[in-house]
């Protein structure tokens, strides 16, 4: 709005000054809002450009995501396999299997239930002990062990060799033992 336009309308100088001051204030506020809108537009355009740049590699990101997903699934499958293996080996140890690996092989593939336990493991191991009794240690009844064996205090069984008993005290010297052996 121009001053001449207002003068031609017949307004006095004071009125024209007030109108122009008010219009100037409004114009300043509108210019500020316009600058803010321009700044916001710049930020929005930059954000759009950044998103466009990131989404151009979307195939690469998707491939990377699939790779991580495959690695996770493989490690989860390995964890389940190890959990099965440990549970089977522990159960075979408890059943006193002599060759854990062979008995695990004979047990075959096992399945886990929803609680993370192996399905029907006790019955399957019982079947193994019946099918392969020589592969499991058997608890002998109390009394004399079979086959001329004697149970030692350390849990080992010693065989009776039927050899003559020597001097258990170890008091006979080596020289005396050699002389006795040579008949001197």
Coordinates of C-alpha atoms in Angstrom, one line a residue:
X1 CA 0.0 0.0 0.0
X2 CA 1.3 3.4 -1.0
X3 CA 1.0 6.7 0.9
X4 CA -0.3 8.5 -2.3
X5 CA -3.2 6.0 -2.5
X6 CA -4.3 6.8 1.0
X7 CA -3.9 10.6 0.4
X8 CA -6.1 10.3 -2.6
X9 CA -8.8 8.7 -0.4
X10 CA -8.7 12.0 1.6
X11 CA -7.2 10.6 4.8
X12 CA -5.2 12.8 7.1
X13 CA -1.5 12.4 7.6
X14 CA -1.9 10.9 11.1
X15 CA -4.4 8.4 9.9
X16 CA -2.1 7.5 7.0
X17 CA 0.9 7.0 9.4
X18 CA -1.1 4.7 11.7
X19 CA -2.4 2.6 8.8
X20 CA 1.1 2.4 7.3
X21 CA 2.7 1.5 10.7
X22 CA 0.1 -1.2 11.2
X23 CA 0.6 -2.6 7.7
X24 CA 4.4 -2.5 8.2
X25 CA 4.1 -4.5 11.4
X26 CA 1.8 -7.0 9.7
X27 CA 4.2 -7.2 6.8
X28 CA 7.1 -7.8 9.1
X29 CA 5.3 -10.6 10.9
X30 CA 4.3 -12.2 7.5
X31 CA 7.9 -11.9 6.3
X32 CA 9.1 -13.7 9.5
X33 CA 6.5 -16.5 9.0
X34 CA 7.6 -16.7 5.3
X35 CA 11.3 -17.1 6.3
X36 CA 10.3 -19.7 8.9
X37 CA 8.3 -21.6 6.3
X38 CA 11.3 -21.4 3.9
X39 CA 13.6 -22.8 6.5
X40 CA 11.1 -25.6 7.3
X41 CA 10.9 -26.3 3.6
X42 CA 14.7 -26.6 3.4
X43 CA 14.8 -29.0 6.3
X44 CA 12.0 -31.0 4.8
X45 CA 13.7 -31.2 1.4
X46 CA 16.9 -32.2 3.1
X47 CA 15.1 -35.0 5.0
X48 CA 13.5 -36.2 1.8
X49 CA 16.8 -36.2 0.1
X50 CA 18.4 -38.2 3.0
X51 CA 15.5 -40.7 2.9
X52 CA 15.9 -41.0 -0.9
X53 CA 19.6 -41.7 -0.5
X54 CA 19.0 -44.3 2.2
X55 CA 16.2 -46.0 0.3
X56 CA 18.3 -46.3 -2.9
X57 CA 20.4 -48.8 -0.9
X58 CA 17.2 -50.6 0.2
X59 CA 18.1 -53.7 -1.7
X60 CA 21.5 -53.7 0.0
X61 CA 19.8 -53.2 3.4
X62 CA 17.3 -56.0 2.7
X63 CA 20.1 -58.3 1.7
X64 CA 22.0 -57.5 4.9
X65 CA 18.8 -58.0 6.9
X66 CA 18.3 -61.4 5.3
X67 CA 21.9 -62.3 6.0
X68 CA 21.5 -61.5 9.7
X69 CA 18.2 -63.4 9.8
X70 CA 19.9 -66.5 8.2
X71 CA 22.8 -66.2 10.7
X72 CA 20.3 -66.0 13.6
X73 CA 18.4 -69.0 12.4
X74 CA 21.5 -71.0 11.9
X75 CA 22.8 -70.1 15.4
X76 CA 19.4 -70.9 16.9
X77 CA 19.4 -74.3 15.1
X78 CA 22.9 -75.0 16.4
X79 CA 21.9 -74.1 20.0
X80 CA 18.9 -76.5 19.8
X81 CA 21.2 -79.2 18.4
X82 CA 23.7 -78.7 21.2
X83 CA 20.9 -78.7 23.8
X84 CA 19.6 -82.0 22.4
X85 CA 23.1 -83.5 22.4
X86 CA 23.8 -82.4 26.0
X87 CA 20.5 -83.8 27.2
X88 CA 21.1 -87.1 25.4
X89 CA 24.6 -87.4 26.7
X90 CA 23.6 -86.6 30.3
X91 CA 20.8 -89.2 30.1
X92 CA 23.2 -91.8 28.7
X93 CA 25.7 -91.0 31.5
X94 CA 23.0 -91.5 34.1
X95 CA 22.2 -94.8 32.5
X96 CA 25.9 -95.7 32.8
X97 CA 26.5 -96.2 29.1
X98 CA 30.1 -97.3 28.4
X99 CA 30.4 -95.7 24.9
X100 CA 28.3 -92.5 24.9
X101 CA 28.8 -91.6 21.3
X102 CA 27.9 -95.1 20.0
X103 CA 24.8 -95.2 22.2
X104 CA 23.8 -91.7 21.1
X105 CA 24.1 -92.9 17.5
X106 CA 22.0 -95.9 18.3
X107 CA 19.4 -93.7 20.0
X108 CA 19.0 -91.9 16.7
X109 CA 17.3 -88.5 16.1
X110 CA 15.4 -87.0 19.0
X111 CA 12.7 -84.4 19.1
X112 CA 12.1 -81.6 21.6
X113 CA 8.7 -80.9 23.0
X114 CA 7.2 -77.5 23.7
X115 CA 8.9 -77.4 27.1
X116 CA 12.4 -77.9 25.7
X117 CA 12.6 -81.5 26.9
X118 CA 13.4 -84.5 24.7
X119 CA 10.2 -86.5 24.0
X120 CA 10.1 -90.0 25.5
X121 CA 13.9 -90.0 26.4
X122 CA 13.6 -92.3 29.4
X123 CA 11.7 -95.0 27.5
X124 CA 14.1 -94.8 24.5
X125 CA 17.1 -95.2 26.8
X126 CA 15.4 -98.1 28.6
X127 CA 14.9 -99.7 25.2
X128 CA 18.6 -99.2 24.5
X129 CA 19.7 -100.8 27.7
X130 CA 17.6 -103.8 26.9
X131 CA 18.7 -104.0 23.3
X132 CA 22.4 -103.5 24.1
X133 CA 23.0 -104.6 27.7
X134 CA 26.7 -105.1 27.2
X135 CA 27.1 -101.4 26.4
X136 CA 25.9 -100.4 29.9
X137 CA 27.4 -101.0 33.3
X138 CA 25.3 -103.3 35.4
X139 CA 25.1 -102.9 39.2
X140 CA 26.2 -106.3 40.7
X141 CA 24.4 -107.6 43.7
X142 CA 26.1 -107.3 47.1
X143 CA 28.7 -110.0 47.9
X144 CA 31.5 -111.5 45.9
X145 CA 32.1 -109.9 42.5
X146 CA 32.0 -112.3 39.5
X147 CA 35.0 -113.7 37.7
X148 CA 37.5 -113.8 40.6
X149 CA 37.6 -110.1 40.8
X150 CA 37.9 -108.1 44.1
X151 CA 36.5 -104.7 44.6
X152 CA 39.1 -102.3 45.8
X153 CA 38.5 -99.4 48.1
X154 CA 39.0 -97.0 45.3
X155 CA 36.3 -98.5 43.2
X156 CA 38.6 -100.5 40.8
X157 CA 38.3 -104.2 40.4
X158 CA 41.5 -106.2 40.7
X159 CA 42.0 -109.5 39.0
X160 CA 43.2 -112.6 40.9
X161 CA 46.4 -113.6 39.1
X162 CA 47.0 -116.7 41.2
X163 CA 50.6 -115.7 41.6
X164 CA 52.4 -116.5 44.9
X165 CA 52.1 -113.7 47.3
X166 CA 55.4 -111.8 47.9
X167 CA 56.6 -109.9 50.9
X168 CA 54.0 -107.2 51.2
X169 CA 55.9 -105.2 53.7
X170 CA 58.7 -104.5 51.2
X171 CA 61.3 -105.2 53.9
X172 CA 63.3 -107.6 51.8
X173 CA 66.1 -105.8 50.0
X174 CA 66.6 -105.8 46.3
X175 CA 69.9 -107.7 46.8
X176 CA 68.1 -110.4 48.8
X177 CA 65.4 -110.7 46.1
X178 CA 68.0 -111.1 43.4
X179 CA 70.0 -113.7 45.4
X180 CA 66.8 -115.6 46.1
X181 CA 65.9 -115.6 42.4
X182 CA 69.3 -116.8 41.4
X183 CA 69.4 -119.4 44.2
X184 CA 72.4 -118.0 46.0

